[in-house]
mmCIF file of C-alpha atoms in Angstrom:
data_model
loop_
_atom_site.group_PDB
_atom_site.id
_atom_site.type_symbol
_atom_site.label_atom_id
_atom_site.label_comp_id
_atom_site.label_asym_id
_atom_site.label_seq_id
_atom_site.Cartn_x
_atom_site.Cartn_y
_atom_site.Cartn_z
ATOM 1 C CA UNK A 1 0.000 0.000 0.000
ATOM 2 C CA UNK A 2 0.961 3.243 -1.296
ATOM 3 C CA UNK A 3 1.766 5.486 2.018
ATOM 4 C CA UNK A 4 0.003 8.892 1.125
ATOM 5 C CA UNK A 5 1.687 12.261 1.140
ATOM 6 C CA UNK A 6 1.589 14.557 4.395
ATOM 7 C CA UNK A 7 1.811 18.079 3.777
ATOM 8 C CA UNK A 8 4.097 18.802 6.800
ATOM 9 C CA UNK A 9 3.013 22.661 6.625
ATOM 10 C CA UNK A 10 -0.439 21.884 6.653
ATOM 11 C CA UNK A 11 -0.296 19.630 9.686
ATOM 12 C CA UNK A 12 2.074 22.172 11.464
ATOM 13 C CA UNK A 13 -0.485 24.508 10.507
ATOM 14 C CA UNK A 14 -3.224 22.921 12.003
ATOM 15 C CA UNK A 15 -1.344 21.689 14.986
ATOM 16 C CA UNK A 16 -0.699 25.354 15.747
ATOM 17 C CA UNK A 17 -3.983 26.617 15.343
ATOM 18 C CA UNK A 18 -4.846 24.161 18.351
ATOM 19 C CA UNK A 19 -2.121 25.093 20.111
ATOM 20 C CA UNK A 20 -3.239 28.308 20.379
ATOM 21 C CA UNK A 21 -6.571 27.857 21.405
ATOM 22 C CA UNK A 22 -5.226 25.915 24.157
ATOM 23 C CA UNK A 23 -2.938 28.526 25.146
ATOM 24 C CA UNK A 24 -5.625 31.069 25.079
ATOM 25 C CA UNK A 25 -7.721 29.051 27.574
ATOM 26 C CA UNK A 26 -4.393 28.849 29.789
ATOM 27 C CA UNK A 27 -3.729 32.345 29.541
ATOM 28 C CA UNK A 28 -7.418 32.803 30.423
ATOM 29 C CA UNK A 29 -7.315 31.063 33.822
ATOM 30 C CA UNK A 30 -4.091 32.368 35.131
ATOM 31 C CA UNK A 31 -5.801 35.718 34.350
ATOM 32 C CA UNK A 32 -9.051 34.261 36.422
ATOM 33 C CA UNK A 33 -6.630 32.864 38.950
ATOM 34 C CA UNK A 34 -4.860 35.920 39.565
ATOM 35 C CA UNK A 35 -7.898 37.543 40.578
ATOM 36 C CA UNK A 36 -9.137 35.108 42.711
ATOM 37 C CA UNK A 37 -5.877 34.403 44.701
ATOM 38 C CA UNK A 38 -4.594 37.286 47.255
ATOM 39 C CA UNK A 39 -0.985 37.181 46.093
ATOM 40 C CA UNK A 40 0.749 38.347 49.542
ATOM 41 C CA UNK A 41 3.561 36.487 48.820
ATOM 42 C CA UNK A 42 5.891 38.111 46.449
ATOM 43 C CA UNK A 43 7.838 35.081 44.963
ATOM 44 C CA UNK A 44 4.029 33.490 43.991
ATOM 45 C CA UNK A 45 3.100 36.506 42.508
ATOM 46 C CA UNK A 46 6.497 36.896 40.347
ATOM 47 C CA UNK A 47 5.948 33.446 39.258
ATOM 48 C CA UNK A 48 2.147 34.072 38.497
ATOM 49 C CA UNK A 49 3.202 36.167 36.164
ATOM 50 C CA UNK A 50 6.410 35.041 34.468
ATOM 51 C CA UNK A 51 4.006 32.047 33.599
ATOM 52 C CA UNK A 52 1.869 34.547 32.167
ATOM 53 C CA UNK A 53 4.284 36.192 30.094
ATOM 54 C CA UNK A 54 5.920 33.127 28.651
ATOM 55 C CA UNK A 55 2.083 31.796 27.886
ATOM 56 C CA UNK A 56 1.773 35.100 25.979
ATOM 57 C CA UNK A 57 4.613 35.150 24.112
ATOM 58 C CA UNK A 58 3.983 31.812 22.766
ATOM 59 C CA UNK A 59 0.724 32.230 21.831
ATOM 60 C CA UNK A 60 1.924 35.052 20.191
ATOM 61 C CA UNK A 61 4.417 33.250 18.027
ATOM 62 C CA UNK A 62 1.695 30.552 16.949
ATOM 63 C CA UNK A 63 -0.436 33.521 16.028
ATOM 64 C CA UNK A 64 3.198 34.735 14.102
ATOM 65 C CA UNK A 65 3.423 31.413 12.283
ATOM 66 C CA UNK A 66 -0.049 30.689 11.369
ATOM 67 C CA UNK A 67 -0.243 34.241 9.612
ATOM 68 C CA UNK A 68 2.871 33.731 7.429
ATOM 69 C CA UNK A 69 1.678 29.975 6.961
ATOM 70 C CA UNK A 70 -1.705 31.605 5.279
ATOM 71 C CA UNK A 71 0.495 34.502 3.638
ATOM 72 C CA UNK A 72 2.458 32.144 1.693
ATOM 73 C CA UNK A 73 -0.264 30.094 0.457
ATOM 74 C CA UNK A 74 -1.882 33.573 -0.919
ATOM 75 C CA UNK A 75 -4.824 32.746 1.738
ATOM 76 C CA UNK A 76 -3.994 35.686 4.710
ATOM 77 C CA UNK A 77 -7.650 36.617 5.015
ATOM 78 C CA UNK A 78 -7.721 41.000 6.361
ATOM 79 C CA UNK A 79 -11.022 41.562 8.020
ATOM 80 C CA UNK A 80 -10.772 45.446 7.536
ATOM 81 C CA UNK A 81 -12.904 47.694 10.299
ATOM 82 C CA UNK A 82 -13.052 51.182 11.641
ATOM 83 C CA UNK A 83 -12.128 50.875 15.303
ATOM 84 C CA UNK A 84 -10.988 53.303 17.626
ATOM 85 C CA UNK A 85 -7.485 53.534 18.979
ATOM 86 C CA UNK A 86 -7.904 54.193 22.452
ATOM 87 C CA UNK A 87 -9.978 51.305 23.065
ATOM 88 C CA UNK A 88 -7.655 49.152 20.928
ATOM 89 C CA UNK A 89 -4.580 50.039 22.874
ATOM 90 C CA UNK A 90 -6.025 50.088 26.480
ATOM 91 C CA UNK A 91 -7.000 46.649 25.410
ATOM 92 C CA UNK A 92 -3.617 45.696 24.606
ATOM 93 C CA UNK A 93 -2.011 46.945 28.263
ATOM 94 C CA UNK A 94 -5.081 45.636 29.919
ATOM 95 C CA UNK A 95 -4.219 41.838 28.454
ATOM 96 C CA UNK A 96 -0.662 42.342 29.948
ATOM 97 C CA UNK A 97 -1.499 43.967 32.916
ATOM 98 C CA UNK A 98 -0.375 41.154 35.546
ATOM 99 C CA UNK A 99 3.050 41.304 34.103
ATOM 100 C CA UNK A 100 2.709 45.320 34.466
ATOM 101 C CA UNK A 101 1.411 45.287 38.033
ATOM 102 C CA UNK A 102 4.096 42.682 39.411
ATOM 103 C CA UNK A 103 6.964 44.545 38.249
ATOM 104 C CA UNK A 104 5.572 47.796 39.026
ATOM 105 C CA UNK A 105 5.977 49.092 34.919
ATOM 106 C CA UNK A 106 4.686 52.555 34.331
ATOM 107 C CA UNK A 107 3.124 52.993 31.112
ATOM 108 C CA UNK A 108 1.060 56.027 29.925
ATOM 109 C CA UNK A 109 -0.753 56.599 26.572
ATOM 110 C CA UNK A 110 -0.514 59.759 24.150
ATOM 111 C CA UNK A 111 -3.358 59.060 21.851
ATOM 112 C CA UNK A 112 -5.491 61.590 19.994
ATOM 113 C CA UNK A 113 -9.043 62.295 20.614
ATOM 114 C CA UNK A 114 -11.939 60.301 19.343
ATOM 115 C CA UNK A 115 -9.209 58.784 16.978
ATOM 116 C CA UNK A 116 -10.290 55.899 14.689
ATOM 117 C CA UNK A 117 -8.929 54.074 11.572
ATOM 118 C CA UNK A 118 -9.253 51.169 9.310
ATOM 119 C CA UNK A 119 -7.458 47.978 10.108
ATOM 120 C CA UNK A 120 -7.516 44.639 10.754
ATOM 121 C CA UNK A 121 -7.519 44.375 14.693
ATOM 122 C CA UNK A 122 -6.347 40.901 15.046
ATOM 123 C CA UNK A 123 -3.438 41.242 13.221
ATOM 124 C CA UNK A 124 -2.971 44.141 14.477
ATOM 125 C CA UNK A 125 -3.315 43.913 17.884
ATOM 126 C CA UNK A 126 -1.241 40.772 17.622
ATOM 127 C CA UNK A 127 1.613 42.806 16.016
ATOM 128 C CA UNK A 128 1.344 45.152 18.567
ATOM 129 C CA UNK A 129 1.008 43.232 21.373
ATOM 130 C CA UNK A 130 4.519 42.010 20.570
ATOM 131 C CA UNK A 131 6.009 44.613 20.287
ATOM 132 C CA UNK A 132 4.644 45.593 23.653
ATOM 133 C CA UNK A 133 5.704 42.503 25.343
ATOM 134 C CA UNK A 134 9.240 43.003 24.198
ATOM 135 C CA UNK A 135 9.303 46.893 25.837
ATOM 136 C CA UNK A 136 7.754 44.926 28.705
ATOM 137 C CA UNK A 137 10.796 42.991 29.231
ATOM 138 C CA UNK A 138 13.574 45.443 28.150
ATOM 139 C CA UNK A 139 12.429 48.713 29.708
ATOM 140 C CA UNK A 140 13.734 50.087 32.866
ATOM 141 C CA UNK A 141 10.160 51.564 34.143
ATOM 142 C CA UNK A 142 8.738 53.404 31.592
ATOM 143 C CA UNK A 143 6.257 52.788 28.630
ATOM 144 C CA UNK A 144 4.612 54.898 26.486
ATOM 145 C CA UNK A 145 1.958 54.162 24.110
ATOM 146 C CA UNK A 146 0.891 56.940 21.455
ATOM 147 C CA UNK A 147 -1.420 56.751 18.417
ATOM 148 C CA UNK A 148 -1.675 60.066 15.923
ATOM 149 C CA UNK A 149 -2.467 61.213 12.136
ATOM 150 C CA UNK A 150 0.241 62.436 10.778
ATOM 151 C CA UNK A 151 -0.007 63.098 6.176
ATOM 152 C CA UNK A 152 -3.513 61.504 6.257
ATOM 153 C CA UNK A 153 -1.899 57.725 7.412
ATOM 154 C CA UNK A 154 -1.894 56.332 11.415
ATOM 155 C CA UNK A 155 1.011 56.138 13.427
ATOM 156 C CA UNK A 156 1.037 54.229 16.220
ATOM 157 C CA UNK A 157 4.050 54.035 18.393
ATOM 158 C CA UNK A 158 5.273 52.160 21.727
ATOM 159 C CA UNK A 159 8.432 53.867 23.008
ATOM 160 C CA UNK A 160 10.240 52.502 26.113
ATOM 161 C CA UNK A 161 13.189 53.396 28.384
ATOM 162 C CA UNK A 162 15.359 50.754 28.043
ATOM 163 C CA UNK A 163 18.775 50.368 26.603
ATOM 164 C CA UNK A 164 17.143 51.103 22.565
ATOM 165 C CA UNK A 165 16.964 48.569 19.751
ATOM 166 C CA UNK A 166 20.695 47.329 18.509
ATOM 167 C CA UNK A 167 22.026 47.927 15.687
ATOM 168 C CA UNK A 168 21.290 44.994 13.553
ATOM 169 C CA UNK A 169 17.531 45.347 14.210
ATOM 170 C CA UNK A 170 17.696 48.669 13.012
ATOM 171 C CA UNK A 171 19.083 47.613 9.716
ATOM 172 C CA UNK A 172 16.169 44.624 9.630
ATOM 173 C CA UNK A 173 13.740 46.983 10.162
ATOM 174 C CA UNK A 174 14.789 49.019 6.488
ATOM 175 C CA UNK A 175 15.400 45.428 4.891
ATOM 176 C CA UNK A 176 12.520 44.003 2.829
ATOM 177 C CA UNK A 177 10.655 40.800 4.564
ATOM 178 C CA UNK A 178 12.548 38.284 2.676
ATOM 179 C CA UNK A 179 16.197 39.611 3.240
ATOM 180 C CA UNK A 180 15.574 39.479 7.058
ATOM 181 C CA UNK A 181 17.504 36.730 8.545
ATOM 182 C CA UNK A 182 14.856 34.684 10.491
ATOM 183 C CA UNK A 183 17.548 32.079 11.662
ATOM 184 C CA UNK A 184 19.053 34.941 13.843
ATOM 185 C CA UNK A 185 16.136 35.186 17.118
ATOM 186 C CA UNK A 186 12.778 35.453 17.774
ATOM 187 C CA UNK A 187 13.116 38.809 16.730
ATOM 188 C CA UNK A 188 13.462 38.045 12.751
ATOM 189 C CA UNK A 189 10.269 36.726 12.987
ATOM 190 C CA UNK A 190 8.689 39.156 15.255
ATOM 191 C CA UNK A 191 10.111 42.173 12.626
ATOM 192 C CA UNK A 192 9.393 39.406 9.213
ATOM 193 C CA UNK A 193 5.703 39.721 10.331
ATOM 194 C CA UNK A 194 5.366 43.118 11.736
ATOM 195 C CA UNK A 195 6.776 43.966 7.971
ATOM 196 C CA UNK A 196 4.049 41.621 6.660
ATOM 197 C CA UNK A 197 0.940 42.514 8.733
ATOM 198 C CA UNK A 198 2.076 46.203 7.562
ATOM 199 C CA UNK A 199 2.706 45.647 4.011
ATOM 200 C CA UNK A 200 -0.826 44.281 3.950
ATOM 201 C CA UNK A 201 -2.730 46.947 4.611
ATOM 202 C CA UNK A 202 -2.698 48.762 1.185
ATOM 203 C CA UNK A 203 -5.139 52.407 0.562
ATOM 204 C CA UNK A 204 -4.487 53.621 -3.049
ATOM 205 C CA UNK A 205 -1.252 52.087 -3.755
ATOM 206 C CA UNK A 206 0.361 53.095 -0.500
ATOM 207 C CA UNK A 207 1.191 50.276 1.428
ATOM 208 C CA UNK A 208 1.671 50.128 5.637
ATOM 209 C CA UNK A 209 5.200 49.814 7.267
ATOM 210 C CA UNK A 210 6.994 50.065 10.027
ATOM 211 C CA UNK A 211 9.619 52.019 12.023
ATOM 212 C CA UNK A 212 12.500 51.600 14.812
ATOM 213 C CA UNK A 213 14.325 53.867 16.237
ATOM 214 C CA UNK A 214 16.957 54.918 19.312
ATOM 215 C CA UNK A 215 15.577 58.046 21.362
ATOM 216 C CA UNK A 216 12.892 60.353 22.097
ATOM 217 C CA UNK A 217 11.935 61.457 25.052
ATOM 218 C CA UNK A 218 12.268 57.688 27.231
ATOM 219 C CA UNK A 219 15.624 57.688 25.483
ATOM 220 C CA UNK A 220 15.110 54.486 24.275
ATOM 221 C CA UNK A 221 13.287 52.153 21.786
ATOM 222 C CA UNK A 222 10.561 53.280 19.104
ATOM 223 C CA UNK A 223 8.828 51.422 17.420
ATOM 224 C CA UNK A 224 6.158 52.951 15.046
ATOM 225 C CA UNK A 225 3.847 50.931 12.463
ATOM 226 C CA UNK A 226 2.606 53.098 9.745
ATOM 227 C CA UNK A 227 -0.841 52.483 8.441
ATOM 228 C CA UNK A 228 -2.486 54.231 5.208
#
């Protein structure tokens, strides 16, 4: 008997997807867990939310995958809606906020008023999100969140204090997506996709993209995507 063919993206594909939903649910009762337990004891409260964080950014990187998995087979579906910054971006701290709380992060928003645009917001949000988990673990103290029109497109930037980006990811960042060397970290990916989720969003031939930087007032990291 013939032994049939296994498309081994396809099953990593779909063995992702369920990962994720499991992670989700995980992520959902350590957030239901925190709430319920007092944490008076500092060391269970750090670990609380280490196991957090690491829950996050792997469902994060599933989410990463599955979108270049569907990008390369010409099937990355954008489910394009006006939505309104602030509540997308409060969102976003809100999902990290154990992490925050435990090491005692500041992190303040700049947005305009009554500010809204048109983007996917799980692709989005998951780009962002990432982004925002990394300034999580290499700032000092100090994030800052901040969402503007500037020439008719959306900028939306997450600046931190830490020690800025080096100097090979701000090269990556100017690179296309395929000359970025995934095989380096985590972070080709994270900046492949950010590039990709970006590029995606398209309004009259001018296409998304993003932007890192040393500086600014936190003296640190920017990051800004760029949306038309």
């Amino acid at each position: 008997m013939e032994r049939p063919v296994i498309d081994f993206a396809t099953v990593l594909a779909s063995s992702a997807h369920d990962m994720k939903n499991g992670l989700c649910l995980l992520i959902q009762l350590i957030d239901q867990l925190s709430e319920k337990m007092r944490l008076n004891n500092m060391d269970e409260a750090e670990e609380l939310a280490s196991i957090h964080y690491e829950a996050s950014r792997i469902n994060t990187n599933l989410l990463q995958m599955l979108a270049m998995y569907r990008a390369e087979k010409d099937v990355l579906p954008l489910n394009v809606d006006s939505y309104y910054l602030d509540e997308t971006l409060e969102e976003l701290v809100a999902q990290n906020s154990l992490y925050i709380n435990n090491k005692s992060l500041s992190v303040t928003f700049d947005i305009e008023d009554e500010l809204s645009w048109y983007f996917d917001q799980d692709l989005v949000s998951n780009l962002l999100n990432d982004i925002f988990v990394n300034a999580m673990r290499y700032c000092n103290s100090s994030i800052v969140v901040s969402a503007k029109t500037l020439n008719d497109q959306l900028h939306v930037t997450i600046a931190d204090d830490g020690n800025g980006y080096p100097e090979h990811m701000l090269q990556s960042a100017i690179s296309s997506p395929q000359d970025i060397e995934l095989n380096i970290s985590r972070t080709g990916l994270g900046l492949y996709f950010a590039q990709l989720i970006a590029a995606a969003h398209e309004q009259d031939g001018v296409y998304g993209s993003i932007k890192l930087e040393n500086g600014g007032s936190l003296n640190g990291s920017i990051f800004t995507l760029v949306l038309p």
